C-alpha positions in Angstrom: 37.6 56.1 -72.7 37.3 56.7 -69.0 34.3 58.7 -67.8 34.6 61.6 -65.5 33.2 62.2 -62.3 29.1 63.1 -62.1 28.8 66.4 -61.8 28.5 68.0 -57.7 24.7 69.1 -58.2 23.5 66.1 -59.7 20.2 64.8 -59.0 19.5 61.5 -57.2 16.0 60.6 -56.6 12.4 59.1 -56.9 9.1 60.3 -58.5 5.2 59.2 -57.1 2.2 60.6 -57.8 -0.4 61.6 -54.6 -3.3 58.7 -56.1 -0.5 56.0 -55.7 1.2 57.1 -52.6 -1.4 59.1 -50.1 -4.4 56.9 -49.6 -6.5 59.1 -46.8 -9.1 59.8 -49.7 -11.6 61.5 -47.2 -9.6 63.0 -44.9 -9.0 66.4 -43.9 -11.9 67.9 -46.5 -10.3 66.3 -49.3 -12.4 66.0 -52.4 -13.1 63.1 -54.1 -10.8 62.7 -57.7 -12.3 59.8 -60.4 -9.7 57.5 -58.7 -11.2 57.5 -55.4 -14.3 55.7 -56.9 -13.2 53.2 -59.5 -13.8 50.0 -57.1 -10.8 47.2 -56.9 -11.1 44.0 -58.9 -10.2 40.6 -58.5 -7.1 41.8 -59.8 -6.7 45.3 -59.3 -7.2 47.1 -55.5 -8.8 50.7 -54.7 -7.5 53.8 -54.3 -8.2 54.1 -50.8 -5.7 53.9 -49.0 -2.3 53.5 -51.6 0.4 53.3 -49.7 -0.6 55.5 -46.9 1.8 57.9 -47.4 -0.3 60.8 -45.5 0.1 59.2 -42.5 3.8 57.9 -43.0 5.9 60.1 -44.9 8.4 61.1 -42.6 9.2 57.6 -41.9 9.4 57.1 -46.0 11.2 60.5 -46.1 13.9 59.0 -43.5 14.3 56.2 -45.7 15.1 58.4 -48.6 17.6 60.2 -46.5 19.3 57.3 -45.5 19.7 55.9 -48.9 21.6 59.6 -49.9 18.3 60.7 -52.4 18.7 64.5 -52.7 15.5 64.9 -55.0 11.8 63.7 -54.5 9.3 64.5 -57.0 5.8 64.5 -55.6 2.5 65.0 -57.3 0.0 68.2 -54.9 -3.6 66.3 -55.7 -5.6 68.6 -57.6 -8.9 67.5 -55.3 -7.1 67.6 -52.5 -6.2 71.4 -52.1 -9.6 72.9 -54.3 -12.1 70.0 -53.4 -14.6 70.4 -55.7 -11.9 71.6 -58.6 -12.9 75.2 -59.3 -14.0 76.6 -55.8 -12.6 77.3 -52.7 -9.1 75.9 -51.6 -8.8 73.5 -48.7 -6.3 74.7 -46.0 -5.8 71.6 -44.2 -4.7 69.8 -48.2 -2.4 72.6 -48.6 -1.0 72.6 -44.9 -0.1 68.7 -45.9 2.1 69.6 -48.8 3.6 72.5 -46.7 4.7 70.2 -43.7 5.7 67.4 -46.7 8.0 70.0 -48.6 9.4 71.6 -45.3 10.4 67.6 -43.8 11.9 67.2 -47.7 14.0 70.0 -47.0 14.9 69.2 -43.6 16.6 66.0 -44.8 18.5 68.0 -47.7 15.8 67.0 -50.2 15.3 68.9 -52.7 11.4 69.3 -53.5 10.2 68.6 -57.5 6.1 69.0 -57.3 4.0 68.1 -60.5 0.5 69.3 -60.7 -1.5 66.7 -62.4 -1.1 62.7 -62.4 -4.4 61.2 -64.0 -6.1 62.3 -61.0 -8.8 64.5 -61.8 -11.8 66.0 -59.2 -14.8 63.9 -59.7 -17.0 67.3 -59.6 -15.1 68.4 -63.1 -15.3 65.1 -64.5 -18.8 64.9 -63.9 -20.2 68.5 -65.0 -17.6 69.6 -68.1 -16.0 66.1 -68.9 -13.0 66.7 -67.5 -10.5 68.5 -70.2 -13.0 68.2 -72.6 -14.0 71.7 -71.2 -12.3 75.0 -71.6 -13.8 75.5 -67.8 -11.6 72.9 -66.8 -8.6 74.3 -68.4 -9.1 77.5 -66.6 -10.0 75.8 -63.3 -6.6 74.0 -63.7 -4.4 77.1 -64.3 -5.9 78.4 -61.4 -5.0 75.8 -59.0 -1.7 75.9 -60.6 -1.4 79.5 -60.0 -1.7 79.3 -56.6 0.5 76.4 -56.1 3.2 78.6 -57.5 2.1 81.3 -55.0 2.2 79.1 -51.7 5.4 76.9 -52.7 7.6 79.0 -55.1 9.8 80.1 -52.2 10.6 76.5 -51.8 10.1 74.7 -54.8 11.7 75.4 -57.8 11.4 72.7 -60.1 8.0 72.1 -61.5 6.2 69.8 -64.1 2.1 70.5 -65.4 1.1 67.2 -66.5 2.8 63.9 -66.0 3.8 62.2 -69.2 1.8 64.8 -71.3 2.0 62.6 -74.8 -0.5 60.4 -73.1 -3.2 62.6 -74.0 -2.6 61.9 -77.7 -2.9 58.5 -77.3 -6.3 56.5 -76.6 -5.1 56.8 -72.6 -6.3 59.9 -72.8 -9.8 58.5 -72.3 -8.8 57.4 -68.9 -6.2 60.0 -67.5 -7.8 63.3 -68.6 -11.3 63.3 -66.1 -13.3 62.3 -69.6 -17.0 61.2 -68.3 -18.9 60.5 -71.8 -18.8 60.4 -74.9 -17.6 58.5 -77.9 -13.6 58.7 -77.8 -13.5 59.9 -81.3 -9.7 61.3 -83.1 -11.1 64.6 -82.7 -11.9 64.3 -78.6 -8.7 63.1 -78.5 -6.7 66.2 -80.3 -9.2 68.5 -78.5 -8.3 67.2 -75.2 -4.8 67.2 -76.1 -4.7 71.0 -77.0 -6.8 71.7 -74.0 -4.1 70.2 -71.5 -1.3 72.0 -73.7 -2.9 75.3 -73.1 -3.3 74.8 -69.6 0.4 74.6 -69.8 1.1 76.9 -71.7 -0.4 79.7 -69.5 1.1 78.2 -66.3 4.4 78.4 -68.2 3.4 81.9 -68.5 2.8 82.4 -65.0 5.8 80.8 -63.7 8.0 82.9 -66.0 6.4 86.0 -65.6 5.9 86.3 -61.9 8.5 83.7 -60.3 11.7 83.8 -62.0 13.8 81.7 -60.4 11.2 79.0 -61.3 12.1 75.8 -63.3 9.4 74.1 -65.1 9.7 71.9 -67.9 7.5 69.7 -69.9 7.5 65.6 -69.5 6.9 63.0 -71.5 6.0 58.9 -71.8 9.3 58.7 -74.3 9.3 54.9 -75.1 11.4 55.3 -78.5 9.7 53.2 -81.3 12.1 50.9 -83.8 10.8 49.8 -87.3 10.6 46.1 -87.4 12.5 45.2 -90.2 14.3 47.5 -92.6 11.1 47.5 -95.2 10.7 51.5 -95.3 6.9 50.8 -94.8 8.6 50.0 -91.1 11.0 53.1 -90.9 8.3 55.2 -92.2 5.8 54.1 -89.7 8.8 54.8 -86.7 9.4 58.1 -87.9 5.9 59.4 -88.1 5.2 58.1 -84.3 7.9 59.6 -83.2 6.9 63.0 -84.7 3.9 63.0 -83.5 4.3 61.7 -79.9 7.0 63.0 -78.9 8.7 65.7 -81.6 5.4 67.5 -81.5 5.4 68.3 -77.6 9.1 68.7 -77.7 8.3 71.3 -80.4 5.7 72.9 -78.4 7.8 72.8 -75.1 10.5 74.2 -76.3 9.8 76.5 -79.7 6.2 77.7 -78.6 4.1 75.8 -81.6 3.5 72.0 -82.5 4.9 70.4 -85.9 3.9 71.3 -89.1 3.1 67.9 -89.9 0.6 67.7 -87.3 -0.8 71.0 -88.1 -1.3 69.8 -91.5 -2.9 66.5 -90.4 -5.0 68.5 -88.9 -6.3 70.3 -91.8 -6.4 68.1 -94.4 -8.4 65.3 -92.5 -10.8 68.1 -91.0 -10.4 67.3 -87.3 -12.2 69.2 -84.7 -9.9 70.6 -81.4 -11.1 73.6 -80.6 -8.1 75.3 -81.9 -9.5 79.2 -81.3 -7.3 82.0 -83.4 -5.7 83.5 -80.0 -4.2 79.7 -79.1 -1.4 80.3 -81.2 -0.7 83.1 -79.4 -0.8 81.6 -75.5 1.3 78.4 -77.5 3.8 81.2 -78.1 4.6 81.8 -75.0 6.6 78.2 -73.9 10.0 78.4 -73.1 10.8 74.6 -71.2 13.7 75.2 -69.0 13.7 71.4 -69.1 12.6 68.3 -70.7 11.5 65.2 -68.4 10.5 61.9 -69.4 9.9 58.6 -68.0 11.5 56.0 -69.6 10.6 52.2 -69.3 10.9 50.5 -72.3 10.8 50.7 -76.5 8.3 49.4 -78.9 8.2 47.8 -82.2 6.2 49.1 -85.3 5.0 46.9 -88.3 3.7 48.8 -90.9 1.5 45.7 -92.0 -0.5 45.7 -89.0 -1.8 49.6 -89.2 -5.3 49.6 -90.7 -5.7 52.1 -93.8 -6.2 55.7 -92.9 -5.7 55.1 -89.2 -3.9 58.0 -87.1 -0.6 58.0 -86.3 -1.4 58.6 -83.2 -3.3 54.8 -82.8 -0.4 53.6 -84.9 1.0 51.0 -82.0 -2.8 49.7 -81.0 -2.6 47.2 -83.3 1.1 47.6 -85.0 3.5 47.2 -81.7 5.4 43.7 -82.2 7.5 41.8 -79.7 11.4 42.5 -80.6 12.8 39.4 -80.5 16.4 41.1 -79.8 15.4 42.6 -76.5 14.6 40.8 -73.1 10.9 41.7 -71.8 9.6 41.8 -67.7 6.2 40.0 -67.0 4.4 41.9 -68.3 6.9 42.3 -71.8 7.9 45.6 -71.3 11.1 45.6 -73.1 14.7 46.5 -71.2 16.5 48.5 -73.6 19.2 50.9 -71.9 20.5 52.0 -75.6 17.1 52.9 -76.2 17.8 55.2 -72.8 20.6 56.3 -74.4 19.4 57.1 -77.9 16.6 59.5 -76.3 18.7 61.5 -74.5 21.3 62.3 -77.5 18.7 62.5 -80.0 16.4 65.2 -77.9 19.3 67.0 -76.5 20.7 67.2 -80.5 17.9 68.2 -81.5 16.6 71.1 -79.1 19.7 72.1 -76.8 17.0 71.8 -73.3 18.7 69.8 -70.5 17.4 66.9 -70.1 15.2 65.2 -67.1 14.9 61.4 -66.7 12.4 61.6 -63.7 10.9 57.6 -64.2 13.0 54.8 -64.5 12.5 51.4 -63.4 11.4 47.8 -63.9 8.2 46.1 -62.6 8.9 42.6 -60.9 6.5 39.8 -58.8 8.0 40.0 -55.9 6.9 38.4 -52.0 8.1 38.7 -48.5 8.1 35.7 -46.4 8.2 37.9 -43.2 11.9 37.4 -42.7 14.7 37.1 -45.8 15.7 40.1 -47.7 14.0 40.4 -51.4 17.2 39.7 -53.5 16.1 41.4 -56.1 19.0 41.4 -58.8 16.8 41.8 -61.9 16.3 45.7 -60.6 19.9 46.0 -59.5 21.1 45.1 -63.4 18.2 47.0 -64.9 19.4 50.2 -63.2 22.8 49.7 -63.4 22.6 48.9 -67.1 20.1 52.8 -67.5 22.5 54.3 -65.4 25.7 53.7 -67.3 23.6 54.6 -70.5 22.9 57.3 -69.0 26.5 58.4 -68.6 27.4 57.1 -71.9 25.0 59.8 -73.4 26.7 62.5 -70.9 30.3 61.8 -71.4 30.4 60.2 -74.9 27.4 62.2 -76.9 27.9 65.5 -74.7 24.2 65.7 -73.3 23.3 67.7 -70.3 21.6 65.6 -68.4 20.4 67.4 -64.5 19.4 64.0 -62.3 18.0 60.4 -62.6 14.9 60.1 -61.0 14.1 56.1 -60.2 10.1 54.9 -60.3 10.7 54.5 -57.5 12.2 54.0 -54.4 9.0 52.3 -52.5 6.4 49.7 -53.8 3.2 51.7 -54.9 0.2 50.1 -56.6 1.1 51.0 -60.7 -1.3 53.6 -62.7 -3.8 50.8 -63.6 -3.9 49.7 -60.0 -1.9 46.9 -59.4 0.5 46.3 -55.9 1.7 42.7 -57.4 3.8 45.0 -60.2 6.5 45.8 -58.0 9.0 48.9 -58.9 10.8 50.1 -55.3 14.0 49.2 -53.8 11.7 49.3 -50.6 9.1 46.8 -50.4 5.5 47.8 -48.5 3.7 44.9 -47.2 0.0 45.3 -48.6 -1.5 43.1 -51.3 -4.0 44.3 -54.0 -6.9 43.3 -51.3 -5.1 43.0 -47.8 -3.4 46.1 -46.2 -1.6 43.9 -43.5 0.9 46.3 -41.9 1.9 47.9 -44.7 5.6 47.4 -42.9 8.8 49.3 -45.2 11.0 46.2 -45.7 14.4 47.0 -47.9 15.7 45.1 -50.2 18.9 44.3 -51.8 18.5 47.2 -54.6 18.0 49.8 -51.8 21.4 48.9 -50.5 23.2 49.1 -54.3 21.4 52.4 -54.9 22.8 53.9 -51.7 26.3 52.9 -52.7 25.5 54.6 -56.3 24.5 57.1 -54.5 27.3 57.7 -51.9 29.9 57.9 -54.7 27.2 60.2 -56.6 27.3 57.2 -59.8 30.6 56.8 -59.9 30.7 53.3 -58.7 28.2 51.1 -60.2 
């Protein structure tokens, strides 16, 4: 079968978030978020100055150009337009994103903001525990609010929370501004519903008052196989994959979670704060889109979950290597029928176009100062998601709007390391040595602007 061409408006791109990109962590009254104080490690580095983006993103932004990107997805730092979280908002933060989203659209990028990446003010963390607190949920929907108000006019495609199916897992503890306490099942659900009615009522919002707005839900979507054909296995994949993903797809889309959930719920008596009028702000969420990153898959052995644990903590202890796949160094698996599978299976299932907006592969890589990084491990991973990708498009009939790459430049990853390298650009810094932090490209970034120039048609 031979594939048509991509459609005209398709999306080419790159997603960051402000922690991993911005650095300038006191600058310009920013406030401080729990990132900015977790101290580097003799493997990990800080979060002060990233990539230091603030200072550089026009010459980043140039680069993006140059390569033919027509998307960015950036992440507005929560502490960095309302300092302290819930009180007055900072001009000189907001004035940053303004000038950022004006350069984007100079250079014919389109702008895709997301409001919350992990980052949360220290101030909230510190006095309601983060999304442990109803407080916080409000204080969130209000920054939100007025992001719509300042940007709407020039952005209209918008994501709440970065991979929101996180905060049912144990991550939560460490993405979701939670201070203290004892990381119970039932902290866990409550801080899940918490974040899901924050987004809910910015769904609202954007719906109501901006409609021309696009916002759509995201998820961490790493599809989960049994590990043999023992039912126990298959049992054990289907009931992750209601819960982690199924249930926010449910919510995004049809305005409730699953019944199955719901009934977990009950029956094991679990605590979430789930007030009689939630049902009601649930109601209101109509995605326009669904996003997800997608890295890898995982494996599920029913032997390995201990009796009466959540399905939630099923792959703690259960997640097996699969010996078909081929892993990175750090065994992440590269699976692009996995890719594939996702996108028809969602798109079957709930009609919403679909978002990839994070793909990509982690790799060591060093620069000795002169040769280009020939780094043909990304080039195959991408080429291999991208045709996948197109396979689900043209072969299973999914809508699919763009393919967002994590990411075109080297930032530090989410549990703060710079030696787990994802960009087609490489930025000289080490996890304890800023050196110049010079933009070197490497071979990918010279594939990816030829995929890009014949808008995927030659890969």
């Amino acid at each position: 079968m031979t594939q048509p061409n991509m459609p005209a408006d398709f999306f080419w791109g790159n997603s960051v978030s402000s922690m991993q990109t911005e650095g300038a962590w006191q600058e310009d009254s920013k406030g401080l978020s729990v990132y900015d104080v977790r101290p580097a490690t003799d493997h990990t580095m800080d979060w002060h100055d990233a990539i230091d983006e603030y200072h550089r993103y026009a010459e980043d932004l140039d680069l993006m150009a140059d390569m033919g990107m027509n998307m960015y997805r950036i992440q507005i730092s929560w502490s960095r337009v309302v300092p302290d979280g819930d009180g007055a908002f900072n001009e000189a933060g907001i004035q940053y994103y303004s000038d950022l989203i004006d350069a984007m659209i100079a250079r014919g990028i389109e702008p895709m903001v997301n409001l919350y990446h992990f980052d949360m003010p220290l101030a909230l963390a510190k006095s309601d525990n983060g999304f442990m607190s109803r407080h916080t949920v409000d204080a969130f929907v209000r920054f939100g609010a007025e992001m719509f108000k300042r940007f709407s006019d020039r952005v209209k495609y918008w994501i709440t929370f970065n991979e929101h199916n996180l905060y049912f897992t144990d991550e939560v503890f460490e993405i979701s501004g939670y201070d203290h306490g004892e990381r119970t099942l039932s902290e866990m659900y409550r801080i899940f519903h918490h974040t899901m009615l924050a987004h809910a009522r910015l769904d609202a919002i954007a719906h109501t008052k901006y409609p021309g707005l696009q916002l759509g839900g995201m998820l961490a979507h790493a599809a989960t196989y049994p590990a043999t054909s023992k039912p126990e296995d298959v049992y054990a994949a289907r009931k992750l994959n209601e819960f982690l993903n199924n249930n926010l797809y449910d919510a995004f889309v049809l305005g409730r979670y699953s019944h199955e959930v719901m009934h977990y719920v009950k029956v094991h008596e679990i605590d979430w704060d789930y007030q009689p009028e939630d049902a009601s702000v649930l109601s209101k969420m109509h995605a326009d889109f669904l996003a997800f990153s997608y890295y890898r898959t995982d494996t599920v052995n029913a032997d390995k979950i201990p009796a009466g644990e959540a399905p939630n903590r099923y792959l703690n202890t259960a997640n097996e290597t699969n010996r078909f796949l081929e892993t990175n160094d750090w065994q992440w698996t590269i699976d692009p029928l996995g890719f594939r599978t996702i996108l028809a299976d969602v798109y079957s299932r709930y009609r919403v176009p679909m978002f990839p907006i994070e793909n990509g592969i982690g790799l060591h890589e060093t620069w000795d100062g002169v040769h280009e990084i020939a780094d043909e491990r990304r080039i195959s991973y991408h080429r291999d998601h991208i045709q996948a990708m197109k396979d689900a498009m043209f072969e299973d009939g999914v809508a699919v709007l763009g393919y967002l790459g994590w990411g075109l430049i080297d930032i530090p990853s989410s549990h703060a390391d710079m030696e787990k390298r994802y960009g087609f650009v490489y930025v000289n810094r080490s996890n304890h040595d800023l050196k110049d932090m010079r933009r070197v490209p490497k071979k990918s970034y010279h594939w990816f602007k030829q995929v890009m120039a014949t808008n995927g048609d030659k890969l």
